[in-house]
Amino acid sequence: MRRPIGVIDSGVGGLTVASELVRQLPKESIIYLGDTKRCPYGPRPKEEVIQYTWEMVDFLLSKDIKTLVIACNTATAFTLDQLREELSIPVVGVIQPGARAAITSTRTGEIGVIGTEGTISSKAYVNALKQINTNIEVRDLACPRFVPLVEKGIVSGEEAYNVVKETLQSLKQFSNMDTLILGCTHYPMIRHLIHEVMGTTVTVISSGEETAREVSTILGYHKKLYRGTNDAQHHFYTTGDVNVFHEIASRWLEQKVDAVDKIELNTVKSLGRT
Amino acid sequence: MRRPIGVIDSGVGGLTVASELVRQLPKESIIYLGDTKRCPYGPRPKEEVIQYTWEMVDFLLSKDIKTLVIACNTATAFTLDQLREELSIPVVGVIQPGARAAITSTRTGEIGVIGTEGTISSKAYVNALKQINTNIEVRDLACPRFVPLVEKGIVSGEEAYNVVKETLQSLKQFSNMDTLILGCTHYPMIRHLIHEVMGTTVTVISSGEETAREVSTILGYHKKLYRGTNDAQHHFYTTGDVNVFHEIASRWLEQKVDAVDKIELNTVKSLGRT
């Protein structure tokens, strides 16, 4: 029996992580659950985020996942340690992989981080970076205009470029900064614009790409990579509108997405955990 | 008590991996053992490589290492699975991290691998890449002139550039190849020349750099990263000439290396394992 990789997110942002998993690990099946109905998690109290995350986790555990990816910065910040403690399968979040990749990449020791206001004010990336190397200089910036832009599908052209340019202006003063972490799962969709604005001297790190890489590392380390020859099968669940999710998923994954189902999470919870 | 990261290699090549560990994980102490007396391992029979590797491992286990890095392509190919099976600490080799990083990096799906004749003929990188993604096209090339060059200290200038250019000529025909793995721990010393010859469209992946990154991942995952504030202390052991080792280690690590000791491995073996 082939066990899938489980991916949870507060909405559609984690699809960029799922997309990287599909690209880097084409033999693996993926089950994705986006809690679009209650998205975003960023402004919610910690206890609520923890409860919602557990509801998603319980649903995926009922699907016999072999590893769990928390493709949501807020949920990673609040639940990663707890989930690692309590689950018997490997759990990977989005923050540490991005931080580690930035540390591998930087030569100057000055790293930028951009994300939503919630992620930036949580200092989750700063802490992850400093935990590994206390001498790293971190320049962080909240970019509240990026997510609405991406969700509206405005990912190229003059309007998108101008928003990116205006937003990142204040980071450009740090001429020693050679690495920039995209600390939000939506940002890979405008990576080319961010790269253009920051210039060729700055390496842009996508947390999603690096998270997929670490899932590969952890699964390889635990000898849990799929060794068979059957085609991968992916399944998507949303708590919100199926059609909207379907449209975004097909676009972001650059492939036809057949299996999208709507679920109710609180019902699942009472079934999944006792 | 602070436990060090153990690094073994057939000689000095693994110092590029140690150097990356020092750079990426500056709080961690490292114990390095290079079996310079019996280097290289490449031409030796498999059984001999396994025996020599176990002798090194036993010595490092007696130093209470918290994780083992096999910074030698030959030893990784022959002993990684066995060591993971038998040791209770995490074991990381140099092949899989390079392969995974290349898969993360490539957009065309065509990846080059260069290494010693032993590593290339073992197909270890090809197998590691194909195991993750059967559709990857691999272009591999043995570069027997690179190690002698680096060990003589000829890492820049016309002679070095010409050797690199002539050697890599046959890879240049693969215009779709966008990623090149340095499948030998010596090659990072001439990375700039390889990059110059291959051009800006090819991303050069250093196995050593990526191995250090995965050590960070695995230690982070197992909550084994050092959390204290004491300075790191490194210790080097060689089975060969201490002065030669000392000179190379100081040069490659770009810092003064104080603690280098000579040891006899067969004696250690009879003490270390019963």
Short mmCIF file of C-alpha atoms in Angstrom, two decimals, chain B residues 54-266:
data_model
loop_
_atom_site.label_atom_id
_atom_site.label_comp_id
_atom_site.label_asym_id
_atom_site.label_seq_id
_atom_site.Cartn_x
_atom_site.Cartn_y
_atom_site.Cartn_z
CA TRP B 54 34.61 0.86 10.28
CA GLU B 55 38.03 1.47 11.86
CA MET B 56 37.51 5.21 11.46
CA VAL B 57 33.95 5.00 12.75
CA ASP B 58 35.04 3.07 15.84
CA PHE B 59 37.64 5.70 16.66
CA LEU B 60 35.08 8.52 16.40
CA LEU B 61 32.48 6.60 18.40
CA SER B 62 35.05 6.44 21.21
CA LYS B 63 34.95 10.28 21.13
CA ASP B 64 31.18 10.31 21.76
CA ILE B 65 30.12 11.98 18.49
CA LYS B 66 26.44 12.90 18.14
CA THR B 67 26.28 12.36 14.40
CA LEU B 68 28.56 10.88 11.72
CA VAL B 69 29.34 12.47 8.38
CA ILE B 70 30.92 10.22 5.75
CA ALA B 71 32.74 12.91 3.75
CA CYS B 72 34.10 10.44 1.20
CA ASN B 73 32.23 9.41 -1.93
CA THR B 74 33.71 5.90 -2.05
CA ALA B 75 33.00 5.19 1.62
CA THR B 76 29.48 6.62 1.26
CA ALA B 77 28.73 4.35 -1.70
CA PHE B 78 29.94 1.23 0.13
CA THR B 79 28.98 1.78 3.78
CA LEU B 80 26.15 4.33 4.21
CA ASP B 81 23.29 1.80 4.42
CA GLN B 82 25.24 -0.49 6.75
CA LEU B 83 26.28 2.33 9.09
CA ARG B 84 22.73 3.70 9.26
CA GLU B 85 21.56 0.22 10.13
CA GLU B 86 24.10 -0.38 12.88
CA LEU B 87 24.74 2.99 14.55
CA SER B 88 22.32 4.61 16.96
CA ILE B 89 23.36 8.14 15.89
CA PRO B 90 22.33 9.84 12.61
CA VAL B 91 24.64 9.09 9.66
CA VAL B 92 24.89 11.42 6.65
CA GLY B 93 26.81 10.67 3.43
CA VAL B 94 27.94 13.03 0.65
CA ILE B 95 26.08 11.57 -2.32
CA GLN B 96 22.37 11.98 -1.54
CA PRO B 97 22.57 15.65 -0.43
CA GLY B 98 24.24 16.62 -3.72
CA ALA B 99 21.68 14.64 -5.69
CA ARG B 100 18.74 16.20 -3.83
CA ALA B 101 20.09 19.73 -4.21
CA ALA B 102 20.52 19.16 -7.96
CA ILE B 103 16.92 17.97 -8.24
CA THR B 104 15.76 21.07 -6.37
CA SER B 105 17.85 23.29 -8.63
CA THR B 106 17.23 21.87 -12.12
CA ARG B 107 14.47 23.24 -14.31
CA THR B 108 15.36 21.30 -17.47
CA GLY B 109 15.73 17.89 -15.79
CA GLU B 110 19.23 17.43 -17.26
CA ILE B 111 21.96 17.21 -14.62
CA GLY B 112 25.74 16.80 -14.96
CA VAL B 113 27.92 14.95 -12.45
CA ILE B 114 31.72 15.11 -12.26
CA GLY B 115 33.92 13.07 -9.94
CA THR B 116 36.85 10.68 -9.73
CA GLU B 117 36.90 7.62 -11.98
CA GLY B 118 35.84 5.45 -9.04
CA THR B 119 32.84 7.58 -8.14
CA ILE B 120 31.67 7.99 -11.73
CA SER B 121 32.01 4.29 -12.59
CA SER B 122 30.13 3.38 -9.37
CA LYS B 123 27.09 5.25 -10.79
CA ALA B 124 26.29 6.26 -7.20
CA TYR B 125 25.03 9.72 -8.20
CA VAL B 126 23.09 8.41 -11.19
CA ASN B 127 21.36 5.89 -8.94
CA ALA B 128 20.64 8.48 -6.24
CA LEU B 129 19.13 10.85 -8.84
CA LYS B 130 17.11 8.18 -10.66
CA GLN B 131 15.79 6.78 -7.40
CA ILE B 132 14.09 10.12 -6.71
CA ASN B 133 13.12 10.93 -10.31
CA THR B 134 13.44 8.32 -13.08
CA ASN B 135 13.03 11.00 -15.76
CA ILE B 136 16.20 12.91 -14.89
CA GLU B 137 18.82 12.86 -17.67
CA VAL B 138 22.30 12.46 -16.18
CA ARG B 139 25.54 13.40 -17.96
CA ASP B 140 28.49 12.11 -15.98
CA LEU B 141 32.19 12.60 -16.53
CA ALA B 142 35.29 11.40 -14.68
CA CYS B 143 37.85 14.17 -14.15
CA PRO B 144 41.04 12.34 -13.05
CA ARG B 145 43.24 15.43 -13.43
CA PHE B 146 41.38 17.56 -10.87
CA VAL B 147 42.44 15.92 -7.57
CA PRO B 148 46.21 16.01 -8.28
CA LEU B 149 45.83 19.67 -9.28
CA VAL B 150 44.04 20.63 -6.08
CA GLU B 151 46.37 18.64 -3.84
CA LYS B 152 49.35 20.45 -5.42
CA GLY B 153 47.63 23.72 -4.51
CA ILE B 154 47.16 24.77 -8.14
CA VAL B 155 43.65 26.18 -7.75
CA SER B 156 43.91 29.33 -9.87
CA GLY B 157 45.88 30.72 -12.78
CA GLU B 158 46.32 29.65 -16.39
CA GLU B 159 47.42 26.04 -15.79
CA ALA B 160 44.45 25.26 -13.56
CA TYR B 161 42.02 27.02 -15.90
CA ASN B 162 43.31 25.11 -18.92
CA VAL B 163 43.01 21.72 -17.20
CA VAL B 164 39.44 22.50 -16.16
CA LYS B 165 38.53 23.81 -19.62
CA GLU B 166 39.98 20.81 -21.48
CA THR B 167 38.42 18.31 -19.08
CA LEU B 168 34.91 19.76 -19.14
CA GLN B 169 34.87 20.33 -22.92
CA SER B 170 32.76 17.22 -23.59
CA LEU B 171 30.06 18.36 -21.13
CA LYS B 172 29.61 21.69 -22.91
CA GLN B 173 27.73 20.01 -25.78
CA PHE B 174 24.74 19.36 -23.49
CA SER B 175 23.15 22.77 -23.84
CA ASN B 176 20.06 21.67 -21.93
CA MET B 177 22.09 20.75 -18.82
CA ASP B 178 21.41 23.46 -16.23
CA THR B 179 22.91 21.92 -13.08
CA LEU B 180 26.31 20.34 -12.37
CA ILE B 181 27.13 18.32 -9.25
CA LEU B 182 30.69 18.48 -7.93
CA GLY B 183 30.79 14.79 -6.94
CA CYS B 184 34.20 14.96 -5.30
CA THR B 185 35.10 16.74 -2.09
CA HIS B 186 38.23 18.25 -3.68
CA TYR B 187 36.38 20.09 -6.42
CA PRO B 188 34.97 22.99 -4.37
CA MET B 189 38.56 24.33 -4.31
CA ILE B 190 38.30 24.93 -8.08
CA ARG B 191 34.59 25.73 -8.14
CA HIS B 192 35.19 29.24 -9.47
CA LEU B 193 37.07 27.81 -12.49
CA ILE B 194 34.40 25.16 -13.13
CA HIS B 195 31.75 27.86 -12.93
CA GLU B 196 33.71 30.06 -15.34
CA VAL B 197 34.11 27.24 -17.87
CA MET B 198 30.50 26.03 -17.67
CA GLY B 199 28.99 29.51 -17.87
CA THR B 200 26.28 31.32 -15.96
CA THR B 201 23.41 29.12 -17.19
CA VAL B 202 24.73 26.16 -15.18
CA THR B 203 24.19 26.04 -11.41
CA VAL B 204 27.16 24.38 -9.72
CA ILE B 205 26.24 22.21 -6.72
CA SER B 206 28.89 21.42 -4.13
CA SER B 207 28.18 18.10 -2.43
CA GLY B 208 30.09 19.30 0.63
CA GLU B 209 28.00 22.45 1.03
CA GLU B 210 24.80 20.44 0.63
CA THR B 211 25.98 17.74 3.03
CA ALA B 212 26.56 20.37 5.71
CA ARG B 213 23.06 21.68 5.02
CA GLU B 214 21.58 18.20 5.49
CA VAL B 215 23.54 17.65 8.71
CA SER B 216 21.87 20.85 9.90
CA THR B 217 18.47 19.47 8.81
CA ILE B 218 18.95 16.10 10.49
CA LEU B 219 20.38 17.55 13.72
CA GLY B 220 17.58 20.14 13.79
CA TYR B 221 15.02 17.43 13.20
CA HIS B 222 16.43 15.34 16.07
CA LYS B 223 16.79 18.41 18.33
CA LYS B 224 20.52 17.79 18.57
CA LEU B 225 21.83 21.22 17.56
CA TYR B 226 24.01 22.81 20.25
CA ARG B 227 22.04 25.40 22.23
CA GLY B 228 24.76 26.64 24.57
CA THR B 229 27.04 29.67 24.25
CA ASN B 230 30.52 28.12 24.53
CA ASP B 231 32.87 28.52 21.59
CA ALA B 232 33.17 25.56 19.26
CA GLN B 233 36.32 23.45 19.47
CA HIS B 234 37.59 21.40 16.56
CA HIS B 235 40.00 18.48 16.64
CA PHE B 236 41.69 16.82 13.69
CA TYR B 237 43.23 13.38 13.44
CA THR B 238 45.26 11.92 10.59
CA THR B 239 46.82 8.52 10.02
CA GLY B 240 49.55 10.16 7.92
CA ASP B 241 51.93 13.10 8.18
CA VAL B 242 50.78 15.65 10.76
CA ASN B 243 52.61 18.60 9.21
CA VAL B 244 51.23 18.04 5.72
CA PHE B 245 47.73 17.62 7.13
CA HIS B 246 48.11 20.70 9.32
CA GLU B 247 49.21 22.84 6.40
CA ILE B 248 46.32 21.74 4.15
CA ALA B 249 43.73 21.98 6.93
CA SER B 250 44.75 25.55 7.81
CA ARG B 251 44.59 26.56 4.15
CA TRP B 252 41.26 24.89 3.34
CA LEU B 253 39.50 25.90 6.53
CA GLU B 254 40.83 29.45 6.18
CA GLN B 255 41.65 29.55 9.87
CA LYS B 256 44.44 28.50 12.20
CA VAL B 257 44.11 24.81 13.02
CA ASP B 258 45.75 23.96 16.33
CA ALA B 259 44.68 20.49 17.26
CA VAL B 260 46.04 17.92 14.83
CA ASP B 261 47.09 14.51 16.12
CA LYS B 262 48.40 11.41 14.45
CA ILE B 263 46.76 8.06 15.24
CA GLU B 264 47.20 4.42 14.24
CA LEU B 265 43.90 2.98 13.10
CA ASN B 266 44.37 -0.78 13.39
#
